[in-house]
Coordinates of C-alpha atoms and ligand atoms in Angstrom, one line a residue:
X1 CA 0.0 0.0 0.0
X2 CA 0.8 3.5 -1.1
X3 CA 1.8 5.7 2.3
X4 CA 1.8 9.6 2.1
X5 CA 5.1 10.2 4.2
X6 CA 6.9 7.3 2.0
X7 CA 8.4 8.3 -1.3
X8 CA 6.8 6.8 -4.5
X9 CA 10.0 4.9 -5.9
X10 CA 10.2 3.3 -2.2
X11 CA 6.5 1.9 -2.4
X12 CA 5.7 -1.5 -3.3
X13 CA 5.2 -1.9 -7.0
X14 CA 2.1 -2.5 -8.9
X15 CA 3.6 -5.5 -10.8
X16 CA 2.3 -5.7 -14.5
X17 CA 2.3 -8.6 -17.3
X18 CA 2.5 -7.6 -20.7
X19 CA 0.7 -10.3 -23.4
X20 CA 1.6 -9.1 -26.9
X21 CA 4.5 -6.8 -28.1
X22 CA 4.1 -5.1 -31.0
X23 CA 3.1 -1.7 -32.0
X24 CA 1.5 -1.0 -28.4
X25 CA 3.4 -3.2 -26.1
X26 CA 6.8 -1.9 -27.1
X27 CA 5.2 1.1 -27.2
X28 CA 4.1 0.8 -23.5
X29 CA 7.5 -0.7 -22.4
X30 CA 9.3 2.3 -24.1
X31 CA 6.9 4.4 -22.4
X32 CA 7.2 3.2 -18.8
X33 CA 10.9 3.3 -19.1
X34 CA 11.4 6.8 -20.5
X35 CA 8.9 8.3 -18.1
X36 CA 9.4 6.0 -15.1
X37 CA 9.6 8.3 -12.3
X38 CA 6.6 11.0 -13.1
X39 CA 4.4 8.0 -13.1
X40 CA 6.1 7.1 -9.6
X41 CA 5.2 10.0 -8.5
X42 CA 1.9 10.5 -9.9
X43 CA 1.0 6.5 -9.3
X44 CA 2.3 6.3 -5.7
X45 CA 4.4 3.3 -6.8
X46 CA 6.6 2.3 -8.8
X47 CA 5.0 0.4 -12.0
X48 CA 7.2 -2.7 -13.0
X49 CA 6.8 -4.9 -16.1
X50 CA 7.4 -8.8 -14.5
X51 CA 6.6 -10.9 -17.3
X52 CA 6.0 -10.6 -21.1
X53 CA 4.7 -12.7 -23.8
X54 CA 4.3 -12.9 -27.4
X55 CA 4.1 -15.0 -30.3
X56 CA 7.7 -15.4 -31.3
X57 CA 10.6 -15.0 -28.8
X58 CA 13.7 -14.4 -31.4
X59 CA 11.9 -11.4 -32.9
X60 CA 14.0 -8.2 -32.3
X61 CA 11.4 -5.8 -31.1
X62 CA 13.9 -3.2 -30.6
X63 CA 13.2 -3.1 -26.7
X64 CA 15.0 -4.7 -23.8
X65 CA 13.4 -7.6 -22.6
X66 CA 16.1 -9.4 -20.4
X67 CA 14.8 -8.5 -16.8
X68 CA 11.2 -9.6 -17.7
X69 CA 10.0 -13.4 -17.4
X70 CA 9.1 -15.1 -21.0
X71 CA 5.8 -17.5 -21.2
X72 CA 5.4 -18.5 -24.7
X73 CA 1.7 -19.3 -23.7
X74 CA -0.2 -16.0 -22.6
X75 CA -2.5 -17.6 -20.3
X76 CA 0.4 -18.0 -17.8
X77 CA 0.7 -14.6 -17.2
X78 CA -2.1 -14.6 -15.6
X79 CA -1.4 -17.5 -13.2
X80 CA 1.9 -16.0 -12.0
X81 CA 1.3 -15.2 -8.2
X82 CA 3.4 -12.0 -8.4
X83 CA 1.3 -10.0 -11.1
X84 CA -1.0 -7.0 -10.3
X85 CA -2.5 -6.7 -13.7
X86 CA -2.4 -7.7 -16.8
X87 CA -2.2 -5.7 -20.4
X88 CA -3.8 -7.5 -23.2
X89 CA -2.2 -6.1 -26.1
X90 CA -2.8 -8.6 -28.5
X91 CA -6.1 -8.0 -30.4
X92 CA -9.0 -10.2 -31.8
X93 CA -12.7 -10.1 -30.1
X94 CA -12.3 -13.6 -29.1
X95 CA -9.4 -16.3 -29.4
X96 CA -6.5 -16.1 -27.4
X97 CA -6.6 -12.6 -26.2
X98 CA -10.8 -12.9 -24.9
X99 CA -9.2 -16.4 -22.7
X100 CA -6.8 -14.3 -21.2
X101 CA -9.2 -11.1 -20.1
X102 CA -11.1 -14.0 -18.8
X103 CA -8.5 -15.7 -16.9
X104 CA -7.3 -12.8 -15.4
X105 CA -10.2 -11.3 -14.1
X106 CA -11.4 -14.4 -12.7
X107 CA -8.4 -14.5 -10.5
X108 CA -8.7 -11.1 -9.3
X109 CA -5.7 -9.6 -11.3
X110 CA -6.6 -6.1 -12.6
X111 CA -6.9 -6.2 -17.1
X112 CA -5.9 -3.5 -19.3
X113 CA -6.5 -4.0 -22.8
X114 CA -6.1 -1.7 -25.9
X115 CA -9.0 -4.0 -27.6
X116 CA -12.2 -2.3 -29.1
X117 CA -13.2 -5.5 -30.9
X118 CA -13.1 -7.6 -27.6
X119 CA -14.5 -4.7 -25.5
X120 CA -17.5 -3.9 -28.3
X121 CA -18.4 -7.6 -28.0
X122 CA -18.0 -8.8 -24.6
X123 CA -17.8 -6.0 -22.7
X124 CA -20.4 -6.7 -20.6
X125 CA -19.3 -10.2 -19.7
X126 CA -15.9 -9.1 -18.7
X127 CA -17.3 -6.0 -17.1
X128 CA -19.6 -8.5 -14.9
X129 CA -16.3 -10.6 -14.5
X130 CA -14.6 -7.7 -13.0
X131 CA -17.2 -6.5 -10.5
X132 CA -17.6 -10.5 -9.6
X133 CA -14.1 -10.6 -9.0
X134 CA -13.5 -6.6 -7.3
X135 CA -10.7 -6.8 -10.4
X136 CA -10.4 -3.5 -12.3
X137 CA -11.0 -3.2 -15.9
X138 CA -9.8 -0.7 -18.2
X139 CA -10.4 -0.1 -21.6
X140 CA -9.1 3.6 -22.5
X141 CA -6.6 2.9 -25.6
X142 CA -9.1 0.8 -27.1
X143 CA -11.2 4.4 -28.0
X144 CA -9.5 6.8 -29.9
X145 CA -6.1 5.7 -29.2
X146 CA -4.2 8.6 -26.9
X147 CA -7.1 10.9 -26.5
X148 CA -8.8 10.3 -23.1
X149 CA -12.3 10.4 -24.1
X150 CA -13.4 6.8 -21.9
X151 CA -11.8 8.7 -18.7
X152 CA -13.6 11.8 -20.4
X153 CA -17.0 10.4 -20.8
X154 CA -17.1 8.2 -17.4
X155 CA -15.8 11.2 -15.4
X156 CA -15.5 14.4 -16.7
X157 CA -19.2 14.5 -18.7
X158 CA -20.7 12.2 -15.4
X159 CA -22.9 15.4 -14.8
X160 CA -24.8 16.0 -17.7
X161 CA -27.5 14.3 -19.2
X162 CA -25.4 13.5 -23.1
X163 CA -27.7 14.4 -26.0
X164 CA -25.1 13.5 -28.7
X165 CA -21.6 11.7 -28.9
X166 CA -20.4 11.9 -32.3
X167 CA -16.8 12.2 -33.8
X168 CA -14.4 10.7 -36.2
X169 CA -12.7 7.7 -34.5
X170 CA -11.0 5.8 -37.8
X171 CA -7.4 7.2 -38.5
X172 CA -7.6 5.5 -41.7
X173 CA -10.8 6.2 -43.0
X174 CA -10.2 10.2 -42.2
X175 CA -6.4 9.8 -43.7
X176 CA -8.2 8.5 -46.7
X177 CA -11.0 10.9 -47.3
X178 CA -8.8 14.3 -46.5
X179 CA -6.3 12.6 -49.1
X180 CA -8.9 12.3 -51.6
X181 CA -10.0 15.8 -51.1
X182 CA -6.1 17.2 -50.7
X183 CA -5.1 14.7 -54.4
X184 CA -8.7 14.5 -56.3
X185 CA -7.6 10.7 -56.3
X186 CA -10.0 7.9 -56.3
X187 CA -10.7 6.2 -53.5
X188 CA -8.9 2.5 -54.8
X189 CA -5.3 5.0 -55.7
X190 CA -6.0 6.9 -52.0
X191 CA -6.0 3.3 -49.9
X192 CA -3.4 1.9 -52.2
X193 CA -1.4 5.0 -51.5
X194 CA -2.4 4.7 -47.7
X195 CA -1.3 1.3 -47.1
X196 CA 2.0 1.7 -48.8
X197 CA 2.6 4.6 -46.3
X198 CA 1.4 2.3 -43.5
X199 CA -1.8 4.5 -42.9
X200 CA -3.7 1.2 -43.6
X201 CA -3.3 -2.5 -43.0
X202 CA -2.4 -4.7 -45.6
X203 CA -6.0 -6.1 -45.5
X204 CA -8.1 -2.9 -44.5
X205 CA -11.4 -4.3 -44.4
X206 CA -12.3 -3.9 -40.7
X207 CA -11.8 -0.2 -41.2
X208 CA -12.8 0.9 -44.7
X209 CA -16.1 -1.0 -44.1
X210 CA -16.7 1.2 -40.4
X211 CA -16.5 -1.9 -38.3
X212 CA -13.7 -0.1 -36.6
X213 CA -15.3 3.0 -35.8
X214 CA -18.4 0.6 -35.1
X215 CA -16.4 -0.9 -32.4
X216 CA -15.1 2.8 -30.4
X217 CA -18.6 4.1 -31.0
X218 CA -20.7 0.8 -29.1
X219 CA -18.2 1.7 -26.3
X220 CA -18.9 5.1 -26.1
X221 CA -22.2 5.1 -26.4
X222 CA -22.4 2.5 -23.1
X223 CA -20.2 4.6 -21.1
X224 CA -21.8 8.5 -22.2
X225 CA -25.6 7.1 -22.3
X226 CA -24.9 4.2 -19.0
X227 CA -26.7 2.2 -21.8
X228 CA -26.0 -2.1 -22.3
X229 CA -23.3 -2.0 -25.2
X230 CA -25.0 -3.2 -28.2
X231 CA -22.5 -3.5 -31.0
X232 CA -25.1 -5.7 -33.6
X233 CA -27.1 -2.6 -33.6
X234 CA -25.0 -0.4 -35.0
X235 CA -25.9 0.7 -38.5
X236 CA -22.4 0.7 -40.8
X237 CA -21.7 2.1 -43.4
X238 CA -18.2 2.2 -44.7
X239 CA -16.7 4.5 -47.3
X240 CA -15.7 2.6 -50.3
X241 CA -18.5 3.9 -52.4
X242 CA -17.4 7.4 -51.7
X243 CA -15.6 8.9 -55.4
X244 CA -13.5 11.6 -55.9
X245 CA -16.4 13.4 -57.7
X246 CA -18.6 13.2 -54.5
X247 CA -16.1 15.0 -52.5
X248 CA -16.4 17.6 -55.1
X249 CA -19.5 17.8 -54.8
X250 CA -19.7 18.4 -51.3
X251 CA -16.8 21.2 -51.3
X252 CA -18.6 23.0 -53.8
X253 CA -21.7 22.8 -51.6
X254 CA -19.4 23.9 -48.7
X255 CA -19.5 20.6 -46.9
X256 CA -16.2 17.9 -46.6
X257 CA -16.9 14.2 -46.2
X258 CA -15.8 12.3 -42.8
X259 CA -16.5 8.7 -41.7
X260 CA -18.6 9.7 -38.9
X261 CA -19.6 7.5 -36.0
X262 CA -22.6 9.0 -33.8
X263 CA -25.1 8.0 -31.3
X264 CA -28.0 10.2 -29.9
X265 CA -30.6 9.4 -27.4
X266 CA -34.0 9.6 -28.9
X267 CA -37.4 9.4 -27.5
X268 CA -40.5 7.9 -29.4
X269 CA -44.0 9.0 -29.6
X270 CA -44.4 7.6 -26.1
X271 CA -41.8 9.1 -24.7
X272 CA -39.6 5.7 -24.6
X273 CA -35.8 6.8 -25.2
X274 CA -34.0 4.8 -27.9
X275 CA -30.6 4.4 -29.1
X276 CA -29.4 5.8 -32.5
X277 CA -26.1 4.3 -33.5
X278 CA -24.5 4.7 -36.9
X279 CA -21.4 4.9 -38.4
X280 CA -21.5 6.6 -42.1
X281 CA -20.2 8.6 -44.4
X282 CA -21.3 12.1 -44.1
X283 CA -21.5 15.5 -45.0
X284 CA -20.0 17.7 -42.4
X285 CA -20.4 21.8 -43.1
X286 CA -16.6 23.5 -43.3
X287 CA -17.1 25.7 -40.4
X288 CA -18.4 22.7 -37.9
X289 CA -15.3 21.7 -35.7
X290 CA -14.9 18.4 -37.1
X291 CA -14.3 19.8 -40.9
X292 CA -10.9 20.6 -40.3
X293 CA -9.9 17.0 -38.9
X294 CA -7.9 15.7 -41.3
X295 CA -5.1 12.9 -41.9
X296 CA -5.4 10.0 -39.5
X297 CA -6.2 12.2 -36.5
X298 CA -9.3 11.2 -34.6
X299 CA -12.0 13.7 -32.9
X300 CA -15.0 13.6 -30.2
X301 CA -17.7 15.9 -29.6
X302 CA -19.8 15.4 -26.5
X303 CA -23.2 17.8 -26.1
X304 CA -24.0 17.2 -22.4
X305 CA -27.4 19.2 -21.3
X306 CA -25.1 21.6 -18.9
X307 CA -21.3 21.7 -20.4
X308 CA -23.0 22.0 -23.9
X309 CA -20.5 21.0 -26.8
X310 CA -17.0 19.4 -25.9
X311 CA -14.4 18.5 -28.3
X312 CA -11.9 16.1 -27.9
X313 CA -8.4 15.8 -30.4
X314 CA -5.6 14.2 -31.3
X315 CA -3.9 10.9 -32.6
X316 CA -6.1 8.5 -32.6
X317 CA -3.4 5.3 -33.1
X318 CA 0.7 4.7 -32.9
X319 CA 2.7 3.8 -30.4
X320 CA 3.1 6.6 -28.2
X321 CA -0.6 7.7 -27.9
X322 CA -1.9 4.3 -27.5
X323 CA 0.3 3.2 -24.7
X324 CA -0.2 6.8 -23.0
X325 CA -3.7 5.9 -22.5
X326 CA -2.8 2.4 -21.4
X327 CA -0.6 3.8 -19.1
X328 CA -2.6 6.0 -17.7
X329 CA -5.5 3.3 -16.6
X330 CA -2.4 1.6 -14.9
X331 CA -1.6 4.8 -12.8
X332 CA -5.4 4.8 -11.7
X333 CA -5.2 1.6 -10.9
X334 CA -1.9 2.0 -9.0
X335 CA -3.9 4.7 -7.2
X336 CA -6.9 2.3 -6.0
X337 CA -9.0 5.3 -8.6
X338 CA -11.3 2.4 -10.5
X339 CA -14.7 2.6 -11.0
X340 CA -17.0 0.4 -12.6
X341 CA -16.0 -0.2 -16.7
X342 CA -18.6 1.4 -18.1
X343 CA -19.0 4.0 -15.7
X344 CA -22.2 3.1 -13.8
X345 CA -22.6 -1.2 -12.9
X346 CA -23.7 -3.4 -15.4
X347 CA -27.2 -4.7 -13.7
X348 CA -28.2 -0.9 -13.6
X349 CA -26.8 -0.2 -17.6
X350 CA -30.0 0.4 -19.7
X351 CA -31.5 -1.7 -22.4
X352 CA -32.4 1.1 -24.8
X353 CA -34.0 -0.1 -28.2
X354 CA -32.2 0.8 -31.7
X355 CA -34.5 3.7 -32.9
X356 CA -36.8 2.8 -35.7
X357 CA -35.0 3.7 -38.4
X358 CA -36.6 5.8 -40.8
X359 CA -38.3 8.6 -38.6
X360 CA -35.6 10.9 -38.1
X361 CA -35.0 14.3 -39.7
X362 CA -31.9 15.1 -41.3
X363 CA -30.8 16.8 -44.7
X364 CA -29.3 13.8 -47.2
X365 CA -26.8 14.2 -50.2
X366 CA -28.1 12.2 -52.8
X367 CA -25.6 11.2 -55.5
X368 CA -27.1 9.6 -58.8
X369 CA -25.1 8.1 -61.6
X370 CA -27.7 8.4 -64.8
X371 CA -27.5 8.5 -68.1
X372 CA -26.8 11.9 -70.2
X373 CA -29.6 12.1 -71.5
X374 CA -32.9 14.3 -71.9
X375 CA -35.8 13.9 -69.1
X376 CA -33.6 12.3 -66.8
X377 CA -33.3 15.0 -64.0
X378 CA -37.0 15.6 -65.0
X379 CA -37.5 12.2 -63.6
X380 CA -35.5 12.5 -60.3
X381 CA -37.0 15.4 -59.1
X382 CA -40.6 13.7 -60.0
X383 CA -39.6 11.3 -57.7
X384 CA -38.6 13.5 -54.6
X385 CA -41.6 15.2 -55.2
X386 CA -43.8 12.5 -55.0
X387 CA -42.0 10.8 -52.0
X388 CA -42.0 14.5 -50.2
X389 CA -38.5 15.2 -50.0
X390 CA -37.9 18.6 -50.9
X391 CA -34.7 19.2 -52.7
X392 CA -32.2 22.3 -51.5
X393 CA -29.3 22.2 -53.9
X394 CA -28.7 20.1 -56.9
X395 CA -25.3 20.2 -59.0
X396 CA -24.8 18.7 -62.4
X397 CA -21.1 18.4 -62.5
X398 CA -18.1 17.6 -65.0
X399 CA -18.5 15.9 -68.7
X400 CA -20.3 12.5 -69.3
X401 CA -17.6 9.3 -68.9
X402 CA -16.8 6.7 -71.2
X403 CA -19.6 5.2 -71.0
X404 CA -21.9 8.0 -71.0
X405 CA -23.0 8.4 -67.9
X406 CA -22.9 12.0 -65.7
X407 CA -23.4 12.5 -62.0
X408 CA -26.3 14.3 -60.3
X409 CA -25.8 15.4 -56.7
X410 CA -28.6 17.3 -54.6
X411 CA -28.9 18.2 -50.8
X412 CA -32.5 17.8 -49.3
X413 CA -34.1 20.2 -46.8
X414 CA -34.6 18.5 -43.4
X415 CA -37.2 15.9 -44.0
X416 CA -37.9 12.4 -42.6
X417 CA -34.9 9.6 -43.6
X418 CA -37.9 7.4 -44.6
X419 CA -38.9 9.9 -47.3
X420 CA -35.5 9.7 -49.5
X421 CA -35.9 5.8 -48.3
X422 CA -39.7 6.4 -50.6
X423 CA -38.1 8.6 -53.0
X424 CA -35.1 6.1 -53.9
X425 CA -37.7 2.8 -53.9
X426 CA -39.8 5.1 -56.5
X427 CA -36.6 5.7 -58.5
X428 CA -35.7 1.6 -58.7
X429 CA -35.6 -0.1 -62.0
X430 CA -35.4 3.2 -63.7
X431 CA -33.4 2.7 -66.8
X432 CA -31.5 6.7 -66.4
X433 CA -29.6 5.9 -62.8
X434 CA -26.8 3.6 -64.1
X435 CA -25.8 2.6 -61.0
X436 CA -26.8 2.6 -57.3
X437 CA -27.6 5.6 -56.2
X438 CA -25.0 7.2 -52.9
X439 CA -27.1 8.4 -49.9
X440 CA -25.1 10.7 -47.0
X441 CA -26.2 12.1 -44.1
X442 CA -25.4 16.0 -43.6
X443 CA -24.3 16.5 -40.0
X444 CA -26.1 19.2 -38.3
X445 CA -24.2 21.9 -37.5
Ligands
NAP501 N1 -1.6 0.0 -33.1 C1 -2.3 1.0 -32.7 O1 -2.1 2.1 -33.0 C2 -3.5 0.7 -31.8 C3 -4.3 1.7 -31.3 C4 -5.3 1.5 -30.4 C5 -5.6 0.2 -30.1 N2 -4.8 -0.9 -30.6 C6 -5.2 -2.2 -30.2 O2 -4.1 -2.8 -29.5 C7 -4.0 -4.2 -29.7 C8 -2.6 -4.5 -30.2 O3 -2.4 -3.8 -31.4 P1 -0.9 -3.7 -32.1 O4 -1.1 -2.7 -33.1 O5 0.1 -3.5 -31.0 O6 -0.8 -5.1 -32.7 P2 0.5 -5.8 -33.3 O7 1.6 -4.8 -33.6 O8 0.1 -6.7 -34.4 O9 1.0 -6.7 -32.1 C9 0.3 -7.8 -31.6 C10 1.2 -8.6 -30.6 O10 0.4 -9.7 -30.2 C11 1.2 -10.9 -30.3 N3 0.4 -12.0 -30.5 C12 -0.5 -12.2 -31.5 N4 -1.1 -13.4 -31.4 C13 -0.6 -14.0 -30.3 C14 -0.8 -15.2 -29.6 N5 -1.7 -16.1 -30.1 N6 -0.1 -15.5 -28.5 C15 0.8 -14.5 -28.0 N7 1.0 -13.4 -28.6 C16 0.3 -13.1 -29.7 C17 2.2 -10.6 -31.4 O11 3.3 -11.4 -31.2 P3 4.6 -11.4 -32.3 O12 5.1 -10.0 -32.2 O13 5.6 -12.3 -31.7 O14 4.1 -11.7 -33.6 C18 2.5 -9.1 -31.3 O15 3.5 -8.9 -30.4 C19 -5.1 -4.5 -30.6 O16 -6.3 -4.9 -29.9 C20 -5.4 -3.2 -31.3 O17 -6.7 -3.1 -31.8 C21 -3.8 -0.6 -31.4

């Protein structure tokens, strides 16, 4: 136990085990070196790594792993009588790296984990584990990478009611778009481009398609709405359909296009709150605060009912960041500061409902590939009058392709989603769109 008359370096340590060594765990062992005593000081204790594991042993890492214990099988590390907590800096919602959080919570160790995938899925299992067990979980790398929006939203914001939590939370996807809109590149050149730069992973699925941002927004959305975290109903859209032309588009409408990940508490007709959770790519006006995010930086706005509108900014992946915020959760736990995972316990969490989709109001970009031909925008607009959705701007840009076609884009007054939903189902089979037709939101402002 810490002792206020003792001095931190003298304390007894909070002894850590470090499963997985790669980006993040040499990033956290480089971390807790350089900076060792501050986060004496500011800890209490000392913190010292005991034990380390990876896959492969003979890989230079670059690090100095002699004073540390070796288990070629993870699981140990948990087992070892002298560890405090454990980091799980492996990755993968289940496999290996799930066993582990299990096996260490279950015997009362502390878990830190950089995880979103694991967390978005069984959160609440391991968060149950951990109260079960008085064992501290902590999850704050595994959102947004080095900006402290989990201590943020569980803390800071505890407060205020949240209306909104909304932000840009995939490095990749925002390096990505901001390169399309800096190169007038294609999407297919940009994440070629991107992954040769090691801005994406050789296969980028898990981030181009949103599932990434899916993952940091579930967990957000538990902790700022104290809600159960419901990952299967988050709607995803990623941004491969996005063209060079779109973004365009949007700049000459005065908007830029971000991957954006948001969840709002809405109530029905009844007054029942449900939860919205999306992650799409949208139109976001140049003079809103998340327009001039760019490159893989990742961003957070909170709207609580008395701080009003909070941004949070900065890198949202590497080395350093990440392992600052795993650092940090191992300072609070050095300091006995642990609360419950998810900010409030899991039995009192809300179940809140996905809202119905369809009812809510928003403005939409509608892009249409049709052919250039006569009657064709006649046609369109026949069809968003008929479906009531009442058209703002429309653009006819650029030249017709190769193959003849030309691009329409418009921007819809606030109207029910369901009404472009009517409008598009109106438009199918139509022989002048060429192509499936590219549907945005427009974040309000
Ligand atoms: N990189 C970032 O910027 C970042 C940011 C936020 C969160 N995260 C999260 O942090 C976690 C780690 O990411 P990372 O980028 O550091 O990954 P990484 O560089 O690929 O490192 C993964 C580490 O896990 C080890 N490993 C993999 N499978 C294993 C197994 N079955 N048994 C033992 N060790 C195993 C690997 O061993 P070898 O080295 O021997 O192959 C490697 O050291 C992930 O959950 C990720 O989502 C990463």
């Amino acid at each position: 136990m810490s002792n206020d008359s003792q001095s931190p370096q003298a304390a007894a340590p909070l002894r850590i085990a470090i499963a997985g060594l790669g980006t993040v765990g040499a990033g956290v062992i480089r971390l807790l070196d350089t900076n060792r005593e501050l986060i004496a000081a500011r800890a209490g204790r000392p913190i010292e790594v005991v034990a380390v594991s990876a896959r492969d042993r003979g890989k230079d890492r670059g690090i100095d792993l002699s004073a540390f214990a070796w288990e070629d099988d993870m699981a140990a590390l948990a087992r070892r009588a002298e560890v405090d907590v454990v980091l799980e800096l492996v990755g993968g919602s289940d496999g290996p790296a799930l066993a582990l959080a299990r096996t260490t919570l279950e015997s009362g160790k502390g878990l830190v984990t950089a995880n979103k995938a694991m967390i978005a899925h069984h959160g609440l299992e391991l968060a149950e584990n951990a109260e079960a067990n008085d064992a501290p979980l902590k999850f704050e790398a595994a959102v947004a990478g080095g900006i402290p929006v989990v201590k943020a939203l569980r803390e800071g914001t505890s407060a205020n009611a949240l209306t909104r939590i909304y932000g840009i939370l995939n490095g990749t996807c925002n390096y990505i778009l901001s390169e399309m809109e800096q190169t007038g590149a294609d999407f297919g050149e940009t994440l070629a481009e991107a992954q040769r730069l090691g801005y994406a992973e050789a296969d980028p699925t898990f981030d181009i398609e949103g599932i990434d941002a899916a993952h940091k927004l579930a967990i957000l959305a538990a902790i700022g709405f104290g809600a159960r975290v419901d990952f299967d109903a988050v709607r995803v859209t990623g941004i491969t359909q996005v063209r060079a032309a779109d973004i365009a588009q949007a700049d000459a409408l005065g908007f830029v296009i971000r991957l954006i990940a948001q969840s709002d508490v809405e109530t029905d007709a009844a007054g029942a709150p449900h939860l919205l959770q999306r992650v799409r790519p949208s139109l976001v006006a140049k003079d809103h605060p998340l327009a001039p995010v760019d490159g893989p930086t990742n961003a957070v706005v909170a709207e609580g009912n008395f701080s009003g509108r909070l941004l949070f900014q900065g890198a949202g992946a590497g080395d350093g960041p990440t392992a600052s915020a795993v650092v940090a959760d191992l300072i609070d736990i050095a300091r006995e500061e642990v609360g419950a995972p998810f900010s409030i316990p899991v039995a009192r969490l809300a179940a809140l409902p996905p809202t119905e989709s369809g009812h809510r109001m928003e403005r939409t970009y509608l892009r249409f590939t049709v052919a250039d031909r006569p009657g064709v925008l006649a046609e369109i607009t026949a069809a968003m009058r008929d479906a009531d959705v009442s058209i703002e701007s429309l653009i006819q840009q650029g030249q017709a392709d190769d193959h003849g076609n030309v691009l329409v884009a418009m921007v819809t007054h606030e109207g029910p989603e369901r009404n472009v939903t009517a409008a598009l189902k109106l438009l199918e089979g139509s022989e002048s769109l060429t192509a499936a037709p590219l549907v945005l939101p427009i974040l309000p402002n």
